[in-house]
Every structure is written in structure tokens, then in C-alpha cells.
Amino acid sequence: MKQLNIALLGYKFMGKAHSYALMATPFFFKTGIQPVRKVIVGRNEGPLKQAAENFGWEEYSTDWREVVRRDDIDAVSIVTPPTVHAEQIIEAAKAGKHIFCEKPFTVTVEEAERSLEAVNQAGVKHMLGFNYRRVPAIGLAKNLIESGRLGKIYHFRAVYLQDWIMDPEFPRIWKLNKAIAGSGSHHELCTHIVDLALHLVGRINRVVGMEETFIKQRPAEAAGEQLATKLTAEKGATMEEVDVDDTTLFMARFENGAVGTFEATRFASGRRNHNRIEINGSKGSIVFDLENMNRLQYYNADDPQDVQGFRSIQVNEDCHPYISAWWPPGHGIGYQNSFVNQYADFFQAIADDTPCTPDFAEGLENQKVLEAVTNSIAADGWQEVG
Amino acid sequence: MKQLNIALLGYKFMGKAHSYALMATPFFFKTGIQPVRKVIVGRNEGPLKQAAENFGWEEYSTDWREVVRRDDIDAVSIVTPPTVHAEQIIEAAKAGKHIFCEKPFTVTVEEAERSLEAVNQAGVKHMLGFNYRRVPAIGLAKNLIESGRLGKIYHFRAVYLQDWIMDPEFPRIWKLNKAIAGSGSHHELCTHIVDLALHLVGRINRVVGMEETFIKQRPAEAAGEQLATKLTAEKGATMEEVDVDDTTLFMARFENGAVGTFEATRFASGRRNHNRIEINGSKGSIVFDLENMNRLQYYNADDPQDVQGFRSIQVNEDCHPYISAWWPPGHGIGYQNSFVNQYADFFQAIADDTPCTPDFAEGLENQKVLEAVTNSIAADGWQEVG
Amino acid sequence: MKQLNIALLGYKFMGKAHSYALMATPFFFKTGIQPVRKVIVGRNEGPLKQAAENFGWEEYSTDWREVVRRDDIDAVSIVTPPTVHAEQIIEAAKAGKHIFCEKPFTVTVEEAERSLEAVNQAGVKHMLGFNYRRVPAIGLAKNLIESGRLGKIYHFRAVYLQDWIMDPEFPRIWKLNKAIAGSGSHHELCTHIVDLALHLVGRINRVVGMEETFIKQRPAEAAGEQLATKLTAEKGATMEEVDVDDTTLFMARFENGAVGTFEATRFASGRRNHNRIEINGSKGSIVFDLENMNRLQYYNADDPQDVQGFRSIQVNEDCHPYISAWWPPGHGIGYQNSFVNQYADFFQAIADDTPCTPDFAEGLENQKVLEAVTNSIAADGWQEVG
Amino acid sequence: MKQLNIALLGYKFMGKAHSYALMATPFFFKTGIQPVRKVIVGRNEGPLKQAAENFGWEEYSTDWREVVRRDDIDAVSIVTPPTVHAEQIIEAAKAGKHIFCEKPFTVTVEEAERSLEAVNQAGVKHMLGFNYRRVPAIGLAKNLIESGRLGKIYHFRAVYLQDWIMDPEFPRIWKLNKAIAGSGSHHELCTHIVDLALHLVGRINRVVGMEETFIKQRPAEAAGEQLATKLTAEKGATMEEVDVDDTTLFMARFENGAVGTFEATRFASGRRNHNRIEINGSKGSIVFDLENMNRLQYYNADDPQDVQGFRSIQVNEDCHPYISAWWPPGHGIGYQNSFVNQYADFFQAIADDTPCTPDFAEGLENQKVLEAVTNSIAADGWQEVG
């Protein structure tokens, strides 16, 4: 059993999710790698120290540059805001560390290109946190498509709907600040459905997008508060500009002839985390909804005519991706399992010295689509990707 | 085209449903029979006259005995309260009329036996209004079972849940009066699910039942009011005894080894008309819910293991029962269509001189199950059927 | 009771639906108007005569011009292919007939303008067959929005998915021939969801669209066949060009600030008639799916926090639009009911001399959106509407 | 932070689930207790040693009696077959250990009584593994009922449907052997729904039950195999008697006047782990289905009449039980989370020296219901509970 000493950059929601996954992965998946929660890194010492204790880290540090260079660190997991990803990736790569980076990969295509170049030069493993690929239902969808059971793909349609900032009194936290977040719903949510599109359907050639910011000013965040869904502004807080999108929508043409629609929003009342995709092919269709993540709906056009219909498949069988490592059939898994499955694949790639997927090259392709949409909005018309 | 002159005994909710079906059936189904809405019969001349006008009847009458003997009447449809069914059937049969009778067939087994004897002696057609057999989804379920696609049947479970009398102020209408209704939820609702059980699974051998009347006294009905879901009692109305069951439940053993559960209630908050059955066999399962009547859920145990799941079949294809007479695929039908399908079968049986189904013999079998349940409740233990 | 003599132009699927509705409407709705199925009109005498008989028409005729001028005709219902609508409307209007016209209204905005002018000059009633407005669930959605219960509308998203021409052997029927149909999925399906958008959300300002024809050649239709979902081409049939869209998608900005997505296709495997709309507002959301037409999903953001969730409302209560004319609560209605509700409103408008809705002015607005999408596709970029 | 040294008796499916929970609980819940996976116990050294390694135990042992007496053991978790529970509980209690015991509690009421007496005399904490109480949706259901939001309860109906032994070639494993398992579907599955009934509705007074063994002989299990869903018998295996029930059903009367139905089966094709309960009260209803465990359906009879309907509540909000320890709203949890929530409560009770729930007294009540059903089947009639 090889020990892998990890440094985790970031300690909030994603910091918790990654810490959990680092703990739980070796329990379920015997990859030959034993991850060690070595150092957790952040800027605010008080809550950082607390996170280190809560999440089981040996040390904490406020100096990421120093940490990523430490000889006793083997791999770096980056879960910071996207505007700093590229810099952190490049430093960690220079230091020869394997890198796991949360989505969105970067803010710009140029950053993505430099990041990819850095890991390629360093020869380290690199993987991106598009965790929904690791939901067994998506794994099954991939299998159905790759084995030809959906036939030729005609349609991809995806929405990623949330509603956590609909209250106008919700403060202007960092996710609503372009200087830190880089973008709003587009980079945070569209990047997920773009990843599923690229993974399941293939390359995107052309896009046309639109965006809207429904609430253009919000009260400043009360000092010291962290990201949460029920934040409050200080009484009499000054109003600040929201300079990111509340919603971004676009249409796309895929290289293989399919057409696609994409929509991300934080203003869909009642939709907490509604990542829903539907794919229609010449031989069948699939529907996935993250709010019902143990299910895949599947229509097989070759079923006898009198019993055709969408099947609601409980993707909890031993024959389904990842499930045999978990529980017997019919015992559903949750959000956190996708992070464990993800690290299992990352560790296995390190153990076997095989490529990761999705890697930074796939992330670059994703970033090109996002940027083409952004350019399309600026230009008010269609844009080619890349 | 042969004219068939109809007399309809009863003119309220079921009177409307039957009148509609008599109008609509020849539009969709070319059976060779042209039904004529000749006479509608009731006891209360004011609303009866209005019903005759509203529902397109040539005449109305308050004397059912006179009507069923008229030479120009060919068939009688009986939609009166169940306590008078037997008498009306026997009179109509004596007069040589074909008879369509609403469910529940009768109140007692003895009445059912006399009714059956009467129609057999008269040699007339006889059919019962178990209209859910005429829902295409139930037709498909029957086809799946008969063709062996569910294999050996192990389980039948049915609930028929309503909530229209949960308000204690809801008055004691005739349906809550044993002298008129004969029974409460048991005869009104259980008879439907018993019919589906007998139709889809087969003969029932043994039962054990229980019942409850949750609200034992209700205000007297305001004079002149008809059955409706939002009735009001008069202010200061006297309280009257409710002497029928609000809910009846029972377990059963079928002749073929299957086990069954049955439950009817008028006290299931939020369930307006929730007639739901599930059947599990060695090769598959089906689920039907009347509140979603255009669908049948079907599980095929022979599907490939990675794509097993309940299919939601839209039972609106040309290959499904009755549908080719209606609309193109994907255009759902409603409650009323089941009455039209039912009369189409009744007329076809008359035109072709073939047996009807379900006929009074099947109704007698149904009545025996209901009575065994009633006896089981009285005896506080298991009872054999028949 | 005033008699209204009707001429129906067209006799296939829509001919059947309208004939049925003309028969059934006075049974359920007492508008003071008694429609008479006077003349049914078509070009092919054999099947036309059969339709007249099947659907209960007094006469049939192959000369629509002669019929619309007859003194004994009071109203004309037009259910012919859209390329002839304008001409038929204008002739009927000149003859002073009330006009009911099926969707899509016309092929071009110019035709729509001329049609509207004609009925305005004639002072006749004019109504369009956007029958989904008459589904009670849509009526409830309208009530919720108008009463402010959804708050400010942010998002409209609609798909209208079908799958009836996915088989490449399916012949090139008239609906795939631009000279007759005018357009493919766009005019047939998008016009429905555009109507719901205009009705529920309001005016659309800008659009950007795309379209695709996945199967570009199909075998010629076997002579004499009618529209059906299971057509077959003749053996060795010549191949003909498909010159209409198989799918059309577009994004839109509404005047009130909402954003919208629209998609129509005939290539969504497993979706027979999947017209699904979702609307998100500041106070709540609604979802409607035509394949489950007795339901409206509704989310109320003001519900107590621990019990927030989409409600599945069975829109079958007396308090819901149209329902009190039909059946007691919990007895679902079907596709055909929307046509009856529609004629009830048309007759009532005639009886009371009040305006119809949706009228041809609303149809013109709809047509402008469709045409802006078509222009947007031609210009490969955004277009203003009108 | 107080260390709590645990011994786990059993190492298969439940051994894995408990080991996981012991690892994960302190990550999410800060109870003041730090559990230590000290010794795992089983009879078969080979797989036991493997389990100890896989599941992170310091030691393993084949002698449970020796282990439960060790001074360095503070608490014992019992996940062995039910026939040995009582003996192990009594020994552990004598040794003064806190005890967590998996369901079913015991085989007989007499064993349950002796077990309860033992823990009471020892003054140790005792808790039972009815983990579904720890599903947040069930916690919400409990809150709704306790706060009166369902009003007076009229109906409880529960099914627990599985299908894992439907194949006649599936071998006669220990769960089908009465000498080891004590019972079949009745004790394994009914005990869960009885627990939910007692927890949510209250005491049960009377029951009448039935049972069936559909497949009465099965091939002997191939030597050395463990419980799994895809077991195979050896070729030419001898046939052995199945002496437990494949299905058990019963009806019940609750002390508070409600009526209930219960059904457990391993022969419901397509139902992997379908634990579904519905409760109807005078003010509303709830529905829970374990296969969709992040949801609770709730009907509020006080909703405005036009928007009444079952809500699909995603029970993933901070205001819902346990959720604030997990992930932000909209990030669903899985089967394993219920075990973590359960140990969190167990540890908190130990830390605070407060009673556990469900404790062995509640388990005794449960056992009395199970035994009354068994007696009812033997006596072929109703039985009083206790």
C-alpha cells in the first residue's frame, strides 16, 4: 500500500466534500493507494484551523505556494475559486505534484492552455472534478451510448437549475463577484452540462448564447460570513454591483450533427440542484435528473410496440458502474459517493500510471465552449468553438 | 343500422355518464347498432325533466315499471342505487329487455342469484358497469397476463382511496344510508378492485376483512340536494347515524396460489379517486393508477440486467385496446372514454349475439367475495368464498 | 336555443376532432347555441363521403368556395393544411361567416395580416385552435400567473417533442412537403408553445433560432394513403426531398424581461406528444406536460420552509376551469375535452357577442414570432420580432 | 474527546455498513465521542481477517464471548443473525457494555424480554438498528405528525417489497433457514415497517395475518458462499426445505383508532428495496418510498382548494433532520447516511447519558406485534397484541 500525501487548497463546501472523499475512498476501493490528509490550506486562519480539525487533516497552512513545493506532498487538490486555479496548477505542476482540480477548470481559455502545458511538461497526473461523470446513472448512460444502444444521437438538452439567490436581500458574496468567481451561473453550472455533453455526445462546433442578471445590485456581505445558502446582509449594508450572470443559455451544434440546448440559472424557484439532461437517439433516449440521482430513465425503440415506454432504472445493481464497491442492489447512494468514485479513479490512475479522465485537455475543450458562448453573447450572434 | 331504444333508470352522475356514452359511442365505434336515448327515468320530476333536456332524452318518466315494459324499449340501463337493482333487473328481464347494470351489481348474493336467473331465463344480454376493465391500460394488463408475460402471479394488491366525506360537516347523504346504499366504501369501491382481481388474477377462495366508520354521526342532508362533493348541511341540522363503513380492508387467497390485499376508503386525504393496483408475477409486474389512467407501469424480468426497471407505457397506441377508435398515439383519453368503450362492447355483443363480459355470472362471483368479506367482519375471522 | 349551421373544411384527424367536439359541446355546455353539422368539405370524394357518414354530417362537398358562400351556413371551421388557410379565411369572411381556424394560423405574416383585416372588415367572430389553452391545467396556470402567485416571471422553457417520423422509411407525406405544409415542426409544434408563451408570459421581442432536417430524402408516399403514424412507402418508391425542418429550436427575450427557450422536434425517441412547459417566477413555478394533462405541478416559494416542494395538482376540481361542466373531482379528462371546451367558448362568444380569444390578432403576433425565428435562421443571428 | 472502543459482532453486509458508519460518524457529527474500531468478530477466520483489513479494524477474533468481556471494550454492536442476538446481548450487558443491536431485535418475545431485562439491570445504553427512522424524510414525517399537521390519523399502509430470491435456482442460504434466521420476510422486513408504524402512529392492539412460501424447496448453497444477491447453487446440489415465509401480510388496529395494512415479500418482481408507507390523517397525508429516500410526499388539506396536491419535498434542507451535518440543500444523501445518523444519536446518548431511541423496550413492543402476527397465522384468526 503506497501512501499518497495530499495537500488540499480550499476548506469550505468543496473542502469538506474532498476531505470526506479522501477519508472514505480507501474504505470502498482498494486501489493500492492510501491517501493521507496531510495539509489543508486557506487564507483565514481561524476557520481554517477549525476545518483542519473537523475534516481530519494533520496540518493546516495559509501559504499555498510553500505547501505545493513541500517534498512530502505527492498530490495537490485544488478547490479554490476559479480565478486562482491556473496559478496554483502551474506552481504545483512545476513542483511535480499530481493535480486534482475542481471545476470550472479556469476562467479563460488562455489559462486553461497554460495549465495544460504545465502538467504536460511536468508529466504529472491531472484530473478535473466533473463529479457527475462518476454518478453510476451517468456511467450507465455512457455505456448505452458507446455500445450503440441509443443509435445516432439527434438531440441533447440540458438544464441546470438552482434557486439559492432569488431573494434580493441575499448578499453579494464572492460567487457574485466577477473578480473572484470569474463568472456566474455560466462557469459554475454550464461547465457541468458542457462536460456531460462532450462526454456523452462529442465535440461542439458552434454556439449562440444569451445571459441575464435579474438582480443587478445586492447588499454587501456581512463581514466574516462564509458561503451558505441562508446568508444575511448586514442591516444598512451598502449596495454592490452584481457583475456576473444569473442565467446563461445557449444553443449548440455538435460535430456529429446533433443539436443541443443548454441552460443554467440560479433563478428557478423550487429547483435546488436540478441538473437534468435528455438525449434522444435513433434507437432510444435517456433522461437523467441529479435530484433523483439513483435513477436513469431509458427508452428503447426496439421494445415490442405494446410495451414501449421510458424505464425507470434504479442504477444500483452490481452490473452498474461503481456499485459493486458500495451496497447490495436497491440501496441508493448520495451526492458524496460521486466524490469517492472520483478519487478512486484518480488513485487508480496514479497507481497504474494510466491517464485520468476527464483530464486538463478535456477541460480545455470545455473552456473553449464556455468562452465561445461568452464571445457569442458579446458579439450578439453565433460563434465557432476554438 | 339497427336502432336500439334505451331506457335509462337514474339521472344523476351516472345518468350523465351513461347519457354521454350513448351519444358518443356510435361516433367512434361502428357496431351496427344505433342507440336511441328514448326515456330517462327518476323519481323527482323537476330535476328529472332538466336531466332529460340536458342529456338529450326524448322522454322522461317517473314510473320505471311502466317504462321497462314498453314495447318500444329494447334495452334498459340501470344506474340507480344498488338496493333497487335486483328488482329492476328482474322486471326488465321479464319484459325481455337487454340489461346494462351499474356496479355494485346488487346488495346480497341472494339478489345477485335471482337477477342472474332472471336474465338467463329471459335469454337477454346482461352486462355490468365495471368500466375500469375498459380502460386501455387495464386491457393491456390483461393481455400481458393472458399471454404469460407476467408468468405465475404471486401478488395482487389494490387500494381504492377517496377523501370526499372527510369533513365531519359533510351531511349524511344516501350513500351513507345503508337502507338505500346497502353498504359504504365496501360495495362502492371494493367491488371495482374485486372485479379487477377476478378479471386479472382469477377466483378468490378465502378472505378476512375489517371495517371502520370513523365519523359515526353526521348532519341530515339539506332538503333537495343531490349528490355532490361539496354538499352542505343545513344550519342546526339534526344529527343522523352513519350506518355504513367509511373504510373496508381485506386480505385474500386466490385459487391459483396468489395472495392479495384490498383496501377501500373515503378517508385518504388528498386521494380523490386513487384506484391503484399492483400485480407481481414470476416474470414481471404491472402497476396501474386510475389517477394516471393513460399509463401502465410494466416491469419485465427478462430485460437485460443493466436496463431493468418499470416502464411507464403511454397506453395510447393503435396496438392497444380501443385506441384505434379514438385518436392518434400520444393523445390521452379520459374517464368518459371508458363508458364509451363499454357501450361499444355491449352493442357489439347485441349485434353479433355473443356473450357480454363482465356479465351477471361474473357479478355474482364478485358479490360472493363482497359478502364473504362482510361475513368475515361479522364473524371476526376468515371466511370461505361461496 | 339558436341553431348555428357549420361548414367544416377538412375531414381527417382534425376533421374527426372537430366533428366530435361539435357533437359533444352542447351536451356539456349550455351556451344557447345549438351547432348543426351541416356540410363537411374535402377534395377526395370517396373518403370524404365516408367521413361525412362517420362523423355525422348532413352533407358533404368538394367545393369549399361554394360552401362558404351558402346562405344557410353561419360559421366555418377551417382544419385544412396551413397553406390554404388565408384564402379560405378571406373568402369566408367576405361571406360574413364566423370563423374558427386551426393552428398554425397561416404560413406568412403577410397572410396573417390579410386574414385579420378580412375578419375585422366583416365584423365576424374569429378564433384560433390553440386548444391547449383549454386544458384546465393551463387555465389554472394562467390564473396563478394573473393573480400574481408566481410573482415576476424570470424563465419560460418549453419543448414539444414527438417521434413519429424517425423511421427513414416513413414516406414523405404532405406534412414534409413545404409547398403544402408551409413548414415542418416549427409551424406545427412551435406555434403551440409560442401561443402558451404569449398567453402566459407576454410579448416576445427578440429571437435567435436554428433548425435541422435529419433525414433529407424519403420514399414517396404510396398513393391514396392518409396521414397516419404507421404509413408505409411503396416498394421501390422513388425518393423525394424533405424540404421542411425536422426540428426547430430558438431562444427568446420577452418584453417583461423574462428569457425563454423553445424546442420542437419530431425526432425525440419515446416522446409521442410531449408538450412540456416550465415557468419560474419570483414567488413560484409551474410545470405542465401534455402527456400528463390532468396535472399541474406548482411550487409555492411562500410555503413553510420544511414542506416546500412541487405539488402535483390534479386539475379536476369544480374550482378549476371548465371542470364543473364535466365530471366530479378525480375523474380525469382527455385530449378531446380541450376541443369541446374550445367550441364552448367560441359559441358563448357568438351567443353573447363578445370577443374570442385567442383571436386572429393574437394569431398574427404568434406568426410574427415564427417568422422572426425563420428569418433568424436564414440570417444566422438574432432578429427582432415584428 | 472521549474514546469509545467498539467490538462488532458480524462482518458481512451489515458488518460493512456498521464499519463505514463508525468511520464516518465523527467526520460529520461532533458528539464528543471518538469511536475506535477495536475488534471485529466472526466465525470464519479467512473472510473475517479480510473484513478486518478492508473495514479498518485493529483486531479480529472468532470468540465473541471473550471479546464482549474485554476490559478495553466499551460498546458492542451486534449484527449477527437474529437467533443469536439475545444470548449476545445478555452476555454483553453482563459485562457492562453499551449495546447497539441490528434488527430484528430477537426471534421471540421471551428473548426480547430477557434482553431488555439484562440491559436494564446493567444500566447500559441500548439501541436498535431501525435505521429508516434516521432517514431525514422519516424524521420530517415524524415532525409533521407530532406537530399535528396531519391531524387525527386514520390510515397506515406499508409494503416492503423485494425480489431477490424469485429465481427457483437461488440456493437455500441461511436467511431461508428458520434455525438460523428465525423467520423469513416477516422478521426481516415487517419488523422495519412495524417500527415505522409504532414510531409514527402508535401502539397496535390487534392483528390478523397470513403468509406464504411460494418456493418450498431450493438447492443447497455452494460451500463457502456468502450472502449475495447473485448466488448460485452447485450443479447437482441436493434440494433443501425452505422453512421460512416468502411473504407475510397482516392487517392491524391501532390503539388510537387508525387501521393499518402491512405486507412484506421477497417475490415482487422489479422491487429491489421498495419500503413504501402512506399515512392519511384528517388534515393531510404523507407518502415515503425508500427507493426515493430523499423525498417525502406531503398533502396538506388546508392548502387553497385550487392548488391542493401532494408535494414532492426534497428533504435536503438545513431545517430538516440531520441535513445540516451533511451537504448544502439539494445534494441528496444515500443509504449509508442513515447508519451514520444512527451512530451519531447513539454516541450522543452515551456522551450526554440520555436514553436512546428506539431502545430495547421499543424493540420488545415490535417483537410482540411480530409474534401476534405469527400466532394469528397459526390460529387462522385475529390475535390481540401482548
PDB file of N, CA and C in Angstrom, chain C residues 284-315:
ATOM      1  N   GLY C 284     -42.766  31.549  -7.322  1.00  0.00           N
ATOM      2  CA  GLY C 284     -43.136  30.162  -7.521  1.00  0.00           C
ATOM      3  C   GLY C 284     -42.915  29.725  -8.943  1.00  0.00           C
ATOM      4  N   SER C 285     -43.233  28.487  -9.207  1.00  0.00           N
ATOM      5  CA  SER C 285     -43.015  27.893 -10.517  1.00  0.00           C
ATOM      6  C   SER C 285     -44.175  26.983 -10.865  1.00  0.00           C
ATOM      7  N   ILE C 286     -44.355  26.759 -12.168  1.00  0.00           N
ATOM      8  CA  ILE C 286     -45.302  25.731 -12.610  1.00  0.00           C
ATOM      9  C   ILE C 286     -44.651  24.887 -13.700  1.00  0.00           C
ATOM     10  N   VAL C 287     -45.101  23.635 -13.783  1.00  0.00           N
ATOM     11  CA  VAL C 287     -44.677  22.730 -14.846  1.00  0.00           C
ATOM     12  C   VAL C 287     -45.913  22.031 -15.385  1.00  0.00           C
ATOM     13  N   PHE C 288     -46.011  21.971 -16.698  1.00  0.00           N
ATOM     14  CA  PHE C 288     -47.118  21.260 -17.352  1.00  0.00           C
ATOM     15  C   PHE C 288     -46.542  20.330 -18.403  1.00  0.00           C
ATOM     16  N   ASP C 289     -47.124  19.141 -18.493  1.00  0.00           N
ATOM     17  CA  ASP C 289     -46.713  18.177 -19.513  1.00  0.00           C
ATOM     18  C   ASP C 289     -47.982  17.588 -20.115  1.00  0.00           C
ATOM     19  N   LEU C 290     -48.149  17.788 -21.407  1.00  0.00           N
ATOM     20  CA  LEU C 290     -49.377  17.350 -22.071  1.00  0.00           C
ATOM     21  C   LEU C 290     -49.599  15.850 -21.948  1.00  0.00           C
ATOM     22  N   GLU C 291     -48.520  15.077 -21.825  1.00  0.00           N
ATOM     23  CA  GLU C 291     -48.681  13.631 -21.692  1.00  0.00           C
ATOM     24  C   GLU C 291     -49.247  13.245 -20.323  1.00  0.00           C
ATOM     25  N   ASN C 292     -49.417  14.225 -19.472  1.00  0.00           N
ATOM     26  CA  ASN C 292     -49.998  14.016 -18.142  1.00  0.00           C
ATOM     27  C   ASN C 292     -50.946  15.184 -17.904  1.00  0.00           C
ATOM     28  N   MET C 293     -51.905  15.345 -18.807  1.00  0.00           N
ATOM     29  CA  MET C 293     -52.615  16.613 -18.958  1.00  0.00           C
ATOM     30  C   MET C 293     -53.575  16.959 -17.825  1.00  0.00           C
ATOM     31  N   ASN C 294     -53.875  16.005 -16.951  1.00  0.00           N
ATOM     32  CA  ASN C 294     -54.752  16.308 -15.825  1.00  0.00           C
ATOM     33  C   ASN C 294     -53.997  16.855 -14.611  1.00  0.00           C
ATOM     34  N   ARG C 295     -52.711  17.094 -14.779  1.00  0.00           N
ATOM     35  CA  ARG C 295     -51.877  17.537 -13.655  1.00  0.00           C
ATOM     36  C   ARG C 295     -51.236  18.889 -13.959  1.00  0.00           C
ATOM     37  N   LEU C 296     -51.059  19.669 -12.901  1.00  0.00           N
ATOM     38  CA  LEU C 296     -50.166  20.828 -12.962  1.00  0.00           C
ATOM     39  C   LEU C 296     -49.246  20.716 -11.774  1.00  0.00           C
ATOM     40  N   GLN C 297     -47.954  20.820 -12.011  1.00  0.00           N
ATOM     41  CA  GLN C 297     -47.019  20.918 -10.896  1.00  0.00           C
ATOM     42  C   GLN C 297     -46.873  22.382 -10.519  1.00  0.00           C
ATOM     43  N   TYR C 298     -46.894  22.646  -9.245  1.00  0.00           N
ATOM     44  CA  TYR C 298     -46.844  24.029  -8.763  1.00  0.00           C
ATOM     45  C   TYR C 298     -45.955  24.096  -7.542  1.00  0.00           C
ATOM     46  N   TYR C 299     -45.031  25.037  -7.547  1.00  0.00           N
ATOM     47  CA  TYR C 299     -44.156  25.279  -6.403  1.00  0.00           C
ATOM     48  C   TYR C 299     -44.460  26.656  -5.860  1.00  0.00           C
ATOM     49  N   ASN C 300     -44.731  26.715  -4.575  1.00  0.00           N
ATOM     50  CA  ASN C 300     -45.033  27.979  -3.916  1.00  0.00           C
ATOM     51  C   ASN C 300     -43.884  28.339  -2.980  1.00  0.00           C
ATOM     52  N   ALA C 301     -43.149  29.380  -3.341  1.00  0.00           N
ATOM     53  CA  ALA C 301     -41.971  29.754  -2.554  1.00  0.00           C
ATOM     54  C   ALA C 301     -42.345  30.254  -1.163  1.00  0.00           C
ATOM     55  N   ASP C 302     -43.626  30.534  -0.948  1.00  0.00           N
ATOM     56  CA  ASP C 302     -44.072  31.001   0.368  1.00  0.00           C
ATOM     57  C   ASP C 302     -44.512  29.870   1.292  1.00  0.00           C
ATOM     58  N   ASP C 303     -44.453  28.636   0.835  1.00  0.00           N
ATOM     59  CA  ASP C 303     -44.767  27.526   1.734  1.00  0.00           C
ATOM     60  C   ASP C 303     -43.770  27.521   2.899  1.00  0.00           C
ATOM     61  N   PRO C 304     -44.163  26.991   4.066  1.00  0.00           N
ATOM     62  CA  PRO C 304     -43.200  26.858   5.166  1.00  0.00           C
ATOM     63  C   PRO C 304     -41.956  26.105   4.685  1.00  0.00           C
ATOM     64  N   GLN C 305     -40.811  26.510   5.198  1.00  0.00           N
ATOM     65  CA  GLN C 305     -39.572  26.015   4.608  1.00  0.00           C
ATOM     66  C   GLN C 305     -39.427  24.502   4.658  1.00  0.00           C
ATOM     67  N   ASP C 306     -39.965  23.874   5.678  1.00  0.00           N
ATOM     68  CA  ASP C 306     -39.743  22.425   5.793  1.00  0.00           C
ATOM     69  C   ASP C 306     -40.660  21.597   4.888  1.00  0.00           C
ATOM     70  N   VAL C 307     -41.639  22.245   4.281  1.00  0.00           N
ATOM     71  CA  VAL C 307     -42.538  21.483   3.397  1.00  0.00           C
ATOM     72  C   VAL C 307     -42.637  22.129   2.020  1.00  0.00           C
ATOM     73  N   GLN C 308     -41.552  22.729   1.582  1.00  0.00           N
ATOM     74  CA  GLN C 308     -41.541  23.273   0.227  1.00  0.00           C
ATOM     75  C   GLN C 308     -41.301  22.154  -0.776  1.00  0.00           C
ATOM     76  N   GLY C 309     -42.014  22.221  -1.869  1.00  0.00           N
ATOM     77  CA  GLY C 309     -41.812  21.223  -2.913  1.00  0.00           C
ATOM     78  C   GLY C 309     -42.871  21.397  -3.975  1.00  0.00           C
ATOM     79  N   PHE C 310     -42.614  20.849  -5.135  1.00  0.00           N
ATOM     80  CA  PHE C 310     -43.599  20.926  -6.209  1.00  0.00           C
ATOM     81  C   PHE C 310     -44.806  20.070  -5.847  1.00  0.00           C
ATOM     82  N   ARG C 311     -45.981  20.671  -5.943  1.00  0.00           N
ATOM     83  CA  ARG C 311     -47.216  19.923  -5.736  1.00  0.00           C
ATOM     84  C   ARG C 311     -47.681  19.353  -7.056  1.00  0.00           C
ATOM     85  N   SER C 312     -48.182  18.170  -7.019  1.00  0.00           N
ATOM     86  CA  SER C 312     -48.813  17.588  -8.198  1.00  0.00           C
ATOM     87  C   SER C 312     -50.315  17.770  -8.047  1.00  0.00           C
ATOM     88  N   ILE C 313     -50.829  18.815  -8.683  1.00  0.00           N
ATOM     89  CA  ILE C 313     -52.244  19.142  -8.544  1.00  0.00           C
ATOM     90  C   ILE C 313     -53.038  18.396  -9.616  1.00  0.00           C
ATOM     91  N   GLN C 314     -54.021  17.630  -9.175  1.00  0.00           N
ATOM     92  CA  GLN C 314     -54.951  17.018 -10.117  1.00  0.00           C
ATOM     93  C   GLN C 314     -55.952  18.095 -10.492  1.00  0.00           C
ATOM     94  N   VAL C 315     -55.882  18.587 -11.703  1.00  0.00           N
ATOM     95  CA  VAL C 315     -56.716  19.734 -12.071  1.00  0.00           C
ATOM     96  C   VAL C 315     -58.089  19.220 -12.521  1.00  0.00           C
TER      97      VAL C 315
END
